[in-house]
Amino acid sequence: MNYSFGRRYRLLKTDEYSSVFALRNRKIHDLLHVSQSGDNGLGHARLGLVVSKKTAKRANKRNYMKRVIRDWFRRHRNQLPPHDYVVQVRRLFTRDNAAEAREQLARLMWKSR
């Protein structure tokens, strides 16, 4: 099984993010906020991430949160429907509560099916 996170699995352009946000199909939890598009026509799921400086001032903390989310997505993307997902981090999470963030992400992604 290939767990890479190549360009084909990422949302890259502003228009791609905008189209997901325009549909207003959102699921919200304590730490994360997941927006989802309909079928993207590509046959596989794609992921976009939004982690603002308001959430975490230090870049290393923002990068850690993105790394955790990307890792979860890489491991589960084959089980997700071929939609575009944008995950926004609402509140800082660290190594101490990263398991909780993964659990919330799983709940939000599976609920979005």
PDB file of N, CA, C and O in Angstrom, residues 11 17 20 34-37 45-49 73 80-87 108-109 112-113:
ATOM      1  N   LEU A  11      -5.128  19.725  -2.143  1.00  0.00           N
ATOM      2  CA  LEU A  11      -5.751  20.899  -2.735  1.00  0.00           C
ATOM      3  C   LEU A  11      -4.652  21.950  -2.832  1.00  0.00           C
ATOM      4  O   LEU A  11      -4.005  22.270  -1.833  1.00  0.00           O
ATOM      5  N   TYR A  17      -9.946  25.426  -2.880  1.00  0.00           N
ATOM      6  CA  TYR A  17     -10.396  25.670  -1.504  1.00  0.00           C
ATOM      7  C   TYR A  17     -11.748  26.385  -1.513  1.00  0.00           C
ATOM      8  O   TYR A  17     -12.656  26.025  -0.776  1.00  0.00           O
ATOM      9  N   VAL A  20     -14.783  24.191  -2.137  1.00  0.00           N
ATOM     10  CA  VAL A  20     -15.156  23.375  -0.977  1.00  0.00           C
ATOM     11  C   VAL A  20     -15.912  24.237   0.035  1.00  0.00           C
ATOM     12  O   VAL A  20     -16.948  23.834   0.561  1.00  0.00           O
ATOM     13  N   VAL A  34     -14.190  20.420   9.624  1.00  0.00           N
ATOM     14  CA  VAL A  34     -13.991  19.758   8.330  1.00  0.00           C
ATOM     15  C   VAL A  34     -15.066  20.221   7.358  1.00  0.00           C
ATOM     16  O   VAL A  34     -16.261  20.120   7.637  1.00  0.00           O
ATOM     17  N   SER A  35     -14.628  20.746   6.207  1.00  0.00           N
ATOM     18  CA  SER A  35     -15.523  21.106   5.112  1.00  0.00           C
ATOM     19  C   SER A  35     -15.310  20.087   4.008  1.00  0.00           C
ATOM     20  O   SER A  35     -14.187  19.640   3.779  1.00  0.00           O
ATOM     21  N   GLN A  36     -16.395  19.754   3.309  1.00  0.00           N
ATOM     22  CA  GLN A  36     -16.315  18.694   2.309  1.00  0.00           C
ATOM     23  C   GLN A  36     -17.067  19.105   1.049  1.00  0.00           C
ATOM     24  O   GLN A  36     -18.124  19.709   1.113  1.00  0.00           O
ATOM     25  N   SER A  37     -16.514  18.736  -0.104  1.00  0.00           N
ATOM     26  CA  SER A  37     -17.203  18.951  -1.373  1.00  0.00           C
ATOM     27  C   SER A  37     -17.950  17.687  -1.740  1.00  0.00           C
ATOM     28  O   SER A  37     -17.865  16.677  -1.045  1.00  0.00           O
ATOM     29  N   ALA A  45      -9.741  10.841  -2.806  1.00  0.00           N
ATOM     30  CA  ALA A  45      -9.938  11.986  -1.914  1.00  0.00           C
ATOM     31  C   ALA A  45      -8.738  12.923  -1.989  1.00  0.00           C
ATOM     32  O   ALA A  45      -7.610  12.503  -2.269  1.00  0.00           O
ATOM     33  N   ARG A  46      -9.003  14.218  -1.760  1.00  0.00           N
ATOM     34  CA  ARG A  46      -7.934  15.213  -1.679  1.00  0.00           C
ATOM     35  C   ARG A  46      -8.102  16.010  -0.396  1.00  0.00           C
ATOM     36  O   ARG A  46      -9.214  16.170   0.109  1.00  0.00           O
ATOM     37  N   LEU A  47      -6.985  16.522   0.126  1.00  0.00           N
ATOM     38  CA  LEU A  47      -6.976  17.204   1.416  1.00  0.00           C
ATOM     39  C   LEU A  47      -6.368  18.589   1.300  1.00  0.00           C
ATOM     40  O   LEU A  47      -5.342  18.775   0.639  1.00  0.00           O
ATOM     41  N   GLY A  48      -6.996  19.540   1.974  1.00  0.00           N
ATOM     42  CA  GLY A  48      -6.444  20.877   2.142  1.00  0.00           C
ATOM     43  C   GLY A  48      -6.412  21.190   3.625  1.00  0.00           C
ATOM     44  O   GLY A  48      -7.282  20.746   4.376  1.00  0.00           O
ATOM     45  N   LEU A  49      -5.420  21.935   4.057  1.00  0.00           N
ATOM     46  CA  LEU A  49      -5.252  22.251   5.485  1.00  0.00           C
ATOM     47  C   LEU A  49      -5.226  23.753   5.705  1.00  0.00           C
ATOM     48  O   LEU A  49      -4.631  24.494   4.911  1.00  0.00           O
ATOM     49  N   PHE A  73      -4.673  11.295   7.230  1.00  0.00           N
ATOM     50  CA  PHE A  73      -5.260  11.240   5.891  1.00  0.00           C
ATOM     51  C   PHE A  73      -4.553  10.213   5.013  1.00  0.00           C
ATOM     52  O   PHE A  73      -5.195   9.434   4.311  1.00  0.00           O
ATOM     53  N   LEU A  80     -11.844   6.641   2.186  1.00  0.00           N
ATOM     54  CA  LEU A  80     -12.701   7.819   2.079  1.00  0.00           C
ATOM     55  C   LEU A  80     -13.294   7.918   0.678  1.00  0.00           C
ATOM     56  O   LEU A  80     -12.672   7.490  -0.297  1.00  0.00           O
ATOM     57  N   PRO A  81     -14.485   8.509   0.563  1.00  0.00           N
ATOM     58  CA  PRO A  81     -15.061   8.714  -0.766  1.00  0.00           C
ATOM     59  C   PRO A  81     -14.257   9.755  -1.545  1.00  0.00           C
ATOM     60  O   PRO A  81     -13.523  10.543  -0.943  1.00  0.00           O
ATOM     61  N   PRO A  82     -14.383   9.785  -2.862  1.00  0.00           N
ATOM     62  CA  PRO A  82     -13.588  10.715  -3.682  1.00  0.00           C
ATOM     63  C   PRO A  82     -14.114  12.153  -3.593  1.00  0.00           C
ATOM     64  O   PRO A  82     -14.692  12.681  -4.539  1.00  0.00           O
ATOM     65  N   HIS A  83     -13.920  12.768  -2.446  1.00  0.00           N
ATOM     66  CA  HIS A  83     -14.336  14.145  -2.208  1.00  0.00           C
ATOM     67  C   HIS A  83     -13.120  14.983  -1.876  1.00  0.00           C
ATOM     68  O   HIS A  83     -12.045  14.457  -1.578  1.00  0.00           O
ATOM     69  N   ASP A  84     -13.303  16.300  -1.917  1.00  0.00           N
ATOM     70  CA  ASP A  84     -12.271  17.224  -1.457  1.00  0.00           C
ATOM     71  C   ASP A  84     -12.606  17.620  -0.029  1.00  0.00           C
ATOM     72  O   ASP A  84     -13.754  17.947   0.285  1.00  0.00           O
ATOM     73  N   TYR A  85     -11.601  17.577   0.847  1.00  0.00           N
ATOM     74  CA  TYR A  85     -11.781  17.915   2.258  1.00  0.00           C
ATOM     75  C   TYR A  85     -10.846  19.063   2.623  1.00  0.00           C
ATOM     76  O   TYR A  85      -9.682  19.070   2.220  1.00  0.00           O
ATOM     77  N   VAL A  86     -11.354  20.006   3.401  1.00  0.00           N
ATOM     78  CA  VAL A  86     -10.515  21.057   3.973  1.00  0.00           C
ATOM     79  C   VAL A  86     -10.661  20.944   5.485  1.00  0.00           C
ATOM     80  O   VAL A  86     -11.767  21.040   6.019  1.00  0.00           O
ATOM     81  N   VAL A  87      -9.545  20.737   6.166  1.00  0.00           N
ATOM     82  CA  VAL A  87      -9.531  20.621   7.623  1.00  0.00           C
ATOM     83  C   VAL A  87      -8.941  21.910   8.186  1.00  0.00           C
ATOM     84  O   VAL A  87      -7.819  22.280   7.851  1.00  0.00           O
ATOM     85  N   LEU A 108     -15.217  13.118  12.338  1.00  0.00           N
ATOM     86  CA  LEU A 108     -15.710  14.104  11.384  1.00  0.00           C
ATOM     87  C   LEU A 108     -15.641  13.602   9.945  1.00  0.00           C
ATOM     88  O   LEU A 108     -16.549  13.843   9.152  1.00  0.00           O
ATOM     89  N   MET A 109     -14.595  12.890   9.605  1.00  0.00           N
ATOM     90  CA  MET A 109     -14.449  12.391   8.239  1.00  0.00           C
ATOM     91  C   MET A 109     -15.426  11.257   7.965  1.00  0.00           C
ATOM     92  O   MET A 109     -16.000  11.198   6.880  1.00  0.00           O
ATOM     93  N   SER A 112     -18.951  12.503   7.596  1.00  0.00           N
ATOM     94  CA  SER A 112     -19.207  13.257   6.367  1.00  0.00           C
ATOM     95  C   SER A 112     -19.579  12.371   5.195  1.00  0.00           C
ATOM     96  O   SER A 112     -19.925  12.851   4.148  1.00  0.00           O
ATOM     97  N   ARG A 113     -19.518  11.065   5.356  1.00  0.00           N
ATOM     98  CA  ARG A 113     -19.829  10.143   4.250  1.00  0.00           C
ATOM     99  C   ARG A 113     -21.261  10.228   3.844  1.00  0.00           C
ATOM    100  O   ARG A 113     -22.185  10.320   4.462  1.00  0.00           O
TER     101      ARG A 113
END
